[in-house]
PDB file of C-alpha atoms in Angstrom:
ATOM      1  CA  UNK A   1      -0.353   0.117  -0.007  1.00 41.00           C
ATOM      2  CA  UNK A   2       1.343   3.502  -0.799  1.00 42.00           C
ATOM      3  CA  UNK A   3       0.546   6.324   1.305  1.00 41.00           C
ATOM      4  CA  UNK A   4       0.523  10.059  -0.405  1.00 43.00           C
ATOM      5  CA  UNK A   5       2.287  13.116   1.260  1.00 45.00           C
ATOM      6  CA  UNK A   6       0.453  15.351   3.605  1.00 48.00           C
ATOM      7  CA  UNK A   7      -0.766  18.515   1.746  1.00 52.00           C
ATOM      8  CA  UNK A   8       0.934  21.598   3.649  1.00 58.00           C
ATOM      9  CA  UNK A   9      -2.014  23.494   5.310  1.00 63.00           C
ATOM     10  CA  UNK A  10      -2.720  26.661   3.927  1.00 88.00           C
ATOM     11  CA  UNK A  11      -1.290  28.653   6.170  1.00 88.00           C
ATOM     12  CA  UNK A  12       2.060  27.008   6.783  1.00 91.00           C
ATOM     13  CA  UNK A  13       2.142  26.998   2.952  1.00 92.00           C
ATOM     14  CA  UNK A  14       2.129  30.881   3.311  1.00 93.00           C
ATOM     15  CA  UNK A  15       4.231  31.704   5.969  1.00 94.00           C
ATOM     16  CA  UNK A  16       6.932  29.577   4.614  1.00 94.00           C
ATOM     17  CA  UNK A  17       7.064  31.354   1.490  1.00 92.00           C
ATOM     18  CA  UNK A  18       7.125  34.408   3.170  1.00 93.00           C
ATOM     19  CA  UNK A  19       9.951  33.596   5.282  1.00 94.00           C
ATOM     20  CA  UNK A  20      11.435  31.476   2.165  1.00 91.00           C
ATOM     21  CA  UNK A  21      11.496  35.081   0.122  1.00 87.00           C
ATOM     22  CA  UNK A  22      12.995  36.805   3.010  1.00 90.00           C
ATOM     23  CA  UNK A  23      16.097  34.847   3.890  1.00 89.00           C
ATOM     24  CA  UNK A  24      16.245  35.247  -0.293  1.00 83.00           C
ATOM     25  CA  UNK A  25      16.480  38.441  -0.257  1.00 80.00           C
ATOM     26  CA  UNK A  26      18.459  39.007   2.553  1.00 82.00           C
ATOM     27  CA  UNK A  27      15.839  40.601   4.821  1.00 88.00           C
ATOM     28  CA  UNK A  28      16.667  37.671   6.848  1.00 92.00           C
ATOM     29  CA  UNK A  29      20.278  37.713   7.314  1.00 90.00           C
ATOM     30  CA  UNK A  30      22.680  34.044   7.254  1.00 91.00           C
ATOM     31  CA  UNK A  31      22.969  33.160  11.980  1.00 92.00           C
ATOM     32  CA  UNK A  32      20.002  35.902  11.945  1.00 94.00           C
ATOM     33  CA  UNK A  33      17.345  33.882  15.008  1.00 96.00           C
ATOM     34  CA  UNK A  34      13.991  32.834  13.841  1.00 96.00           C
ATOM     35  CA  UNK A  35      11.701  33.689  17.276  1.00 95.00           C
ATOM     36  CA  UNK A  36       8.255  31.326  16.587  1.00 95.00           C
ATOM     37  CA  UNK A  37       6.431  34.782  18.623  1.00 94.00           C
ATOM     38  CA  UNK A  38       7.698  37.037  16.228  1.00 95.00           C
ATOM     39  CA  UNK A  39       7.606  35.651  13.330  1.00 95.00           C
ATOM     40  CA  UNK A  40       3.780  34.672  13.824  1.00 95.00           C
ATOM     41  CA  UNK A  41       2.970  37.785  15.200  1.00 95.00           C
ATOM     42  CA  UNK A  42       4.016  39.453  11.809  1.00 94.00           C
ATOM     43  CA  UNK A  43       2.189  37.204   9.568  1.00 92.00           C
ATOM     44  CA  UNK A  44      -1.202  37.310  11.763  1.00 93.00           C
ATOM     45  CA  UNK A  45      -0.744  33.973  12.552  1.00 93.00           C
ATOM     46  CA  UNK A  46      -0.472  31.850  15.183  1.00 93.00           C
ATOM     47  CA  UNK A  47       2.822  29.851  16.116  1.00 94.00           C
ATOM     48  CA  UNK A  48       1.446  26.390  14.879  1.00 94.00           C
ATOM     49  CA  UNK A  49       1.928  27.338  11.207  1.00 94.00           C
ATOM     50  CA  UNK A  50       5.585  29.347  12.327  1.00 95.00           C
ATOM     51  CA  UNK A  51       6.779  26.165  13.762  1.00 94.00           C
ATOM     52  CA  UNK A  52       5.632  23.316  11.438  1.00 95.00           C
ATOM     53  CA  UNK A  53       6.945  25.973   7.793  1.00 95.00           C
ATOM     54  CA  UNK A  54      10.683  26.313  10.084  1.00 96.00           C
ATOM     55  CA  UNK A  55      10.479  23.065  10.562  1.00 95.00           C
ATOM     56  CA  UNK A  56      10.578  22.074   6.869  1.00 93.00           C
ATOM     57  CA  UNK A  57      13.159  24.966   5.866  1.00 94.00           C
ATOM     58  CA  UNK A  58      15.537  23.466   7.595  1.00 94.00           C
ATOM     59  CA  UNK A  59      15.081  19.913   6.173  1.00 90.00           C
ATOM     60  CA  UNK A  60      15.698  21.632   3.088  1.00 89.00           C
ATOM     61  CA  UNK A  61      18.323  23.358   4.616  1.00 90.00           C
ATOM     62  CA  UNK A  62      17.575  26.969   4.567  1.00 93.00           C
ATOM     63  CA  UNK A  63      17.216  26.987   8.413  1.00 95.00           C
ATOM     64  CA  UNK A  64      19.262  26.162  11.080  1.00 94.00           C
ATOM     65  CA  UNK A  65      17.366  24.071  14.125  1.00 93.00           C
ATOM     66  CA  UNK A  66      19.120  24.104  17.516  1.00 89.00           C
ATOM     67  CA  UNK A  67      18.177  23.037  20.546  1.00 85.00           C
ATOM     68  CA  UNK A  68      19.776  25.520  22.642  1.00 83.00           C
ATOM     69  CA  UNK A  69      19.759  28.534  20.100  1.00 84.00           C
ATOM     70  CA  UNK A  70      15.842  27.967  18.655  1.00 91.00           C
ATOM     71  CA  UNK A  71      15.473  28.390  15.093  1.00 95.00           C
ATOM     72  CA  UNK A  72      18.399  30.391  12.704  1.00 95.00           C
ATOM     73  CA  UNK A  73      18.833  31.361   9.240  1.00 95.00           C
ATOM     74  CA  UNK A  74      21.991  29.272   7.890  1.00 93.00           C
ATOM     75  CA  UNK A  75      25.399  30.844   7.492  1.00 92.00           C
ATOM     76  CA  UNK A  76      26.916  30.249   4.747  1.00 90.00           C
ATOM     77  CA  UNK A  77      30.575  30.197   4.300  1.00 90.00           C
ATOM     78  CA  UNK A  78      32.975  28.654   1.683  1.00 90.00           C
ATOM     79  CA  UNK A  79      32.367  24.974   3.053  1.00 92.00           C
ATOM     80  CA  UNK A  80      29.165  24.885   2.768  1.00 91.00           C
ATOM     81  CA  UNK A  81      29.319  27.078  -0.203  1.00 91.00           C
ATOM     82  CA  UNK A  82      31.664  24.329  -1.884  1.00 93.00           C
ATOM     83  CA  UNK A  83      29.780  21.882  -0.349  1.00 93.00           C
ATOM     84  CA  UNK A  84      26.726  21.578  -2.119  1.00 94.00           C
ATOM     85  CA  UNK A  85      28.771  23.061  -5.787  1.00 94.00           C
ATOM     86  CA  UNK A  86      30.553  19.458  -4.872  1.00 95.00           C
ATOM     87  CA  UNK A  87      26.934  17.721  -5.602  1.00 95.00           C
ATOM     88  CA  UNK A  88      26.086  19.433  -7.968  1.00 96.00           C
ATOM     89  CA  UNK A  89      28.979  19.058  -9.899  1.00 96.00           C
ATOM     90  CA  UNK A  90      29.437  16.112  -9.628  1.00 96.00           C
ATOM     91  CA  UNK A  91      25.558  15.261 -10.549  1.00 97.00           C
ATOM     92  CA  UNK A  92      23.884  17.937 -12.709  1.00 98.00           C
ATOM     93  CA  UNK A  93      25.828  18.009 -15.708  1.00 98.00           C
ATOM     94  CA  UNK A  94      25.099  14.286 -16.066  1.00 98.00           C
ATOM     95  CA  UNK A  95      22.202  14.475 -15.902  1.00 98.00           C
ATOM     96  CA  UNK A  96      21.824  17.002 -18.320  1.00 98.00           C
ATOM     97  CA  UNK A  97      23.626  14.999 -20.959  1.00 98.00           C
ATOM     98  CA  UNK A  98      21.154  12.120 -20.305  1.00 98.00           C
ATOM     99  CA  UNK A  99      18.161  14.320 -20.418  1.00 98.00           C
ATOM    100  CA  UNK A 100      19.707  15.642 -23.720  1.00 98.00           C
ATOM    101  CA  UNK A 101      20.274  12.172 -25.035  1.00 98.00           C
ATOM    102  CA  UNK A 102      16.678  11.444 -24.268  1.00 97.00           C
ATOM    103  CA  UNK A 103      14.976  14.383 -26.493  1.00 97.00           C
ATOM    104  CA  UNK A 104      13.511  15.969 -23.454  1.00 97.00           C
ATOM    105  CA  UNK A 105      12.025  18.959 -23.661  1.00 96.00           C
ATOM    106  CA  UNK A 106      13.357  22.030 -22.917  1.00 96.00           C
ATOM    107  CA  UNK A 107      10.924  24.554 -22.404  1.00 97.00           C
ATOM    108  CA  UNK A 108      10.609  24.854 -19.197  1.00 97.00           C
ATOM    109  CA  UNK A 109      14.581  25.523 -18.948  1.00 97.00           C
ATOM    110  CA  UNK A 110      13.660  28.365 -21.578  1.00 96.00           C
ATOM    111  CA  UNK A 111      11.071  29.802 -20.128  1.00 96.00           C
ATOM    112  CA  UNK A 112      12.784  30.035 -16.341  1.00 94.00           C
ATOM    113  CA  UNK A 113      15.553  32.049 -18.458  1.00 93.00           C
ATOM    114  CA  UNK A 114      12.978  34.663 -19.515  1.00 92.00           C
ATOM    115  CA  UNK A 115      12.016  34.860 -16.456  1.00 91.00           C
ATOM    116  CA  UNK A 116      15.701  35.621 -14.689  1.00 88.00           C
ATOM    117  CA  UNK A 117      16.115  37.880 -17.573  1.00 86.00           C
ATOM    118  CA  UNK A 118      12.719  40.324 -15.736  1.00 85.00           C
ATOM    119  CA  UNK A 119      13.467  39.661 -12.666  1.00 81.00           C
ATOM    120  CA  UNK A 120      12.791  42.414 -10.323  1.00 79.00           C
ATOM    121  CA  UNK A 121      15.060  41.334  -6.946  1.00 75.00           C
ATOM    122  CA  UNK A 122      17.058  38.892  -5.818  1.00 71.00           C
ATOM    123  CA  UNK A 123      14.883  36.112  -4.842  1.00 70.00           C
ATOM    124  CA  UNK A 124      13.058  35.815  -8.159  1.00 78.00           C
ATOM    125  CA  UNK A 125      16.245  35.829  -9.724  1.00 81.00           C
ATOM    126  CA  UNK A 126      17.824  32.889  -7.794  1.00 78.00           C
ATOM    127  CA  UNK A 127      14.168  31.157  -8.437  1.00 80.00           C
ATOM    128  CA  UNK A 128      14.212  31.604 -11.751  1.00 87.00           C
ATOM    129  CA  UNK A 129      18.228  30.846 -11.950  1.00 88.00           C
ATOM    130  CA  UNK A 130      16.929  27.305  -9.649  1.00 88.00           C
ATOM    131  CA  UNK A 131      14.545  26.599 -11.977  1.00 92.00           C
ATOM    132  CA  UNK A 132      16.129  26.947 -14.687  1.00 95.00           C
ATOM    133  CA  UNK A 133      18.593  24.269 -13.542  1.00 96.00           C
ATOM    134  CA  UNK A 134      16.070  22.405 -12.892  1.00 96.00           C
ATOM    135  CA  UNK A 135      14.134  21.984 -16.176  1.00 97.00           C
ATOM    136  CA  UNK A 136      17.304  20.457 -17.619  1.00 97.00           C
ATOM    137  CA  UNK A 137      18.061  17.692 -15.118  1.00 97.00           C
ATOM    138  CA  UNK A 138      14.159  16.959 -14.142  1.00 97.00           C
ATOM    139  CA  UNK A 139      13.738  14.967 -17.603  1.00 97.00           C
ATOM    140  CA  UNK A 140      17.172  13.247 -16.660  1.00 98.00           C
ATOM    141  CA  UNK A 141      15.109   9.538 -16.795  1.00 97.00           C
ATOM    142  CA  UNK A 142      16.742   8.910 -13.332  1.00 98.00           C
ATOM    143  CA  UNK A 143      13.925   9.973 -10.895  1.00 97.00           C
ATOM    144  CA  UNK A 144      16.684   8.918  -7.434  1.00 97.00           C
ATOM    145  CA  UNK A 145      19.358  11.580  -9.391  1.00 97.00           C
ATOM    146  CA  UNK A 146      16.464  14.411  -9.768  1.00 96.00           C
ATOM    147  CA  UNK A 147      15.563  13.870  -6.733  1.00 95.00           C
ATOM    148  CA  UNK A 148      19.345  14.073  -4.920  1.00 95.00           C
ATOM    149  CA  UNK A 149      19.718  17.801  -7.021  1.00 95.00           C
ATOM    150  CA  UNK A 150      16.205  18.728  -5.936  1.00 92.00           C
ATOM    151  CA  UNK A 151      16.896  18.256  -1.938  1.00 90.00           C
ATOM    152  CA  UNK A 152      19.702  21.148  -2.165  1.00 91.00           C
ATOM    153  CA  UNK A 153      17.990  23.859  -4.860  1.00 87.00           C
ATOM    154  CA  UNK A 154      17.186  25.889  -2.036  1.00 87.00           C
ATOM    155  CA  UNK A 155      20.468  25.463  -0.399  1.00 90.00           C
ATOM    156  CA  UNK A 156      22.158  26.721  -4.277  1.00 89.00           C
ATOM    157  CA  UNK A 157      19.463  29.095  -4.020  1.00 85.00           C
ATOM    158  CA  UNK A 158      21.345  30.621  -0.624  1.00 88.00           C
ATOM    159  CA  UNK A 159      24.362  29.983  -1.760  1.00 89.00           C
ATOM    160  CA  UNK A 160      23.603  33.055  -5.131  1.00 84.00           C
ATOM    161  CA  UNK A 161      21.345  35.269  -2.847  1.00 82.00           C
ATOM    162  CA  UNK A 162      24.968  35.248  -0.446  1.00 84.00           C
ATOM    163  CA  UNK A 163      26.598  35.469  -3.021  1.00 84.00           C
ATOM    164  CA  UNK A 164      25.542  38.642  -5.184  1.00 80.00           C
ATOM    165  CA  UNK A 165      24.782  40.797  -2.724  1.00 78.00           C
ATOM    166  CA  UNK A 166      28.454  41.027  -2.500  1.00 79.00           C
ATOM    167  CA  UNK A 167      29.758  39.481  -6.313  1.00 76.00           C
ATOM    168  CA  UNK A 168      26.548  40.632  -8.556  1.00 76.00           C
ATOM    169  CA  UNK A 169      28.049  38.331 -11.485  1.00 78.00           C
ATOM    170  CA  UNK A 170      24.367  37.483 -12.793  1.00 76.00           C
ATOM    171  CA  UNK A 171      24.445  38.564 -15.523  1.00 83.00           C
ATOM    172  CA  UNK A 172      27.513  36.667 -16.428  1.00 88.00           C
ATOM    173  CA  UNK A 173      25.694  33.791 -15.295  1.00 88.00           C
ATOM    174  CA  UNK A 174      22.458  35.024 -17.671  1.00 90.00           C
ATOM    175  CA  UNK A 175      24.637  34.495 -20.032  1.00 93.00           C
ATOM    176  CA  UNK A 176      26.303  30.941 -19.396  1.00 95.00           C
ATOM    177  CA  UNK A 177      22.431  29.972 -18.851  1.00 96.00           C
ATOM    178  CA  UNK A 178      21.814  30.815 -22.632  1.00 96.00           C
ATOM    179  CA  UNK A 179      25.304  28.960 -23.797  1.00 97.00           C
ATOM    180  CA  UNK A 180      24.533  26.196 -21.751  1.00 98.00           C
ATOM    181  CA  UNK A 181      21.172  26.056 -23.297  1.00 97.00           C
ATOM    182  CA  UNK A 182      21.757  27.156 -26.976  1.00 97.00           C
ATOM    183  CA  UNK A 183      23.992  24.050 -26.654  1.00 98.00           C
ATOM    184  CA  UNK A 184      22.126  21.821 -25.492  1.00 98.00           C
ATOM    185  CA  UNK A 185      18.571  23.298 -28.285  1.00 97.00           C
ATOM    186  CA  UNK A 186      21.981  21.855 -30.549  1.00 97.00           C
ATOM    187  CA  UNK A 187      21.759  18.394 -29.077  1.00 97.00           C
ATOM    188  CA  UNK A 188      25.584  18.742 -28.436  1.00 98.00           C
ATOM    189  CA  UNK A 189      25.440  16.658 -24.966  1.00 98.00           C
ATOM    190  CA  UNK A 190      29.132  16.905 -24.428  1.00 98.00           C
ATOM    191  CA  UNK A 191      29.328  20.685 -25.450  1.00 98.00           C
ATOM    192  CA  UNK A 192      26.041  21.216 -22.914  1.00 98.00           C
ATOM    193  CA  UNK A 193      27.338  19.431 -19.601  1.00 98.00           C
ATOM    194  CA  UNK A 194      31.093  20.803 -19.637  1.00 98.00           C
ATOM    195  CA  UNK A 195      29.113  24.651 -20.346  1.00 98.00           C
ATOM    196  CA  UNK A 196      26.642  23.053 -17.448  1.00 97.00           C
ATOM    197  CA  UNK A 197      30.788  22.013 -15.345  1.00 97.00           C
ATOM    198  CA  UNK A 198      32.330  25.150 -15.956  1.00 97.00           C
ATOM    199  CA  UNK A 199      29.348  27.409 -14.988  1.00 95.00           C
ATOM    200  CA  UNK A 200      28.853  25.972 -11.851  1.00 95.00           C
ATOM    201  CA  UNK A 201      33.205  25.613 -11.426  1.00 94.00           C
ATOM    202  CA  UNK A 202      33.082  28.541 -12.128  1.00 92.00           C
ATOM    203  CA  UNK A 203      30.585  30.928  -9.885  1.00 90.00           C
ATOM    204  CA  UNK A 204      31.854  28.994  -6.888  1.00 87.00           C
ATOM    205  CA  UNK A 205      35.540  29.884  -7.230  1.00 88.00           C
ATOM    206  CA  UNK A 206      34.154  33.750  -7.930  1.00 86.00           C
ATOM    207  CA  UNK A 207      32.667  33.676  -5.253  1.00 85.00           C
ATOM    208  CA  UNK A 208      34.602  31.357  -1.995  1.00 85.00           C
ATOM    209  CA  UNK A 209      37.940  31.548  -3.578  1.00 83.00           C
ATOM    210  CA  UNK A 210      40.450  29.729  -1.866  1.00 73.00           C
ATOM    211  CA  UNK A 211      43.208  30.693  -0.599  1.00 50.00           C
ATOM    212  CA  UNK A 212      45.594  28.508  -1.012  1.00 44.00           C
ATOM    213  CA  UNK A 213      45.315  28.919  -4.466  1.00 44.00           C
ATOM    214  CA  UNK A 214      45.605  32.692  -4.720  1.00 39.00           C
ATOM    215  CA  UNK A 215      41.263  32.572  -4.971  1.00 37.00           C
ATOM    216  CA  UNK A 216      42.195  32.588  -9.238  1.00 36.00           C
ATOM    217  CA  UNK A 217      38.457  33.136 -10.356  1.00 33.00           C
ATOM    218  CA  UNK A 218      36.708  31.145 -13.670  1.00 34.00           C
TER     219      UNK A 218
END
């Protein structure tokens, strides 16, 4: 027997999306405490939907729950960023290669790219960029691979938002996205996967340079 996932109540979903947007626009900054009573008063709800929203956000990696400190926005440092992007480097290019060889539709990637170009703030741009990458790997034909990448989507969005606050490089990344999509639509799986690998690697090197190698960026 299989069971359908329990839907998130509407109030919890509303609070969850509001907190996520605040995190991804740096209204709630990394390390900032998330006090249930304050958030409940801000959103006009009881503490229950706030508590459930924070638990869900902890599961996606945007929030950290501590027995002593309570809930806080996750800190982003070089170690965290490299761990997230290392997983992406290992999995995303291969997933894209498989999507292309399967002749999967990439219309959703084109739509996400257009949304990113017209985004009004960093959160919308970050979420559109996240959707662009998901549209490349989702049709890879391996649901487990897609789910593994889905699990780090919010963390990758947080990394990009924090990085953009000091290095606003989204125009460069948008150009790289367009080139990746061009190669993918041309059915050049190897070149598209290579371009995606370089895109992910160069971003984390620019945003979080390794002092040991002199901080070289792509």
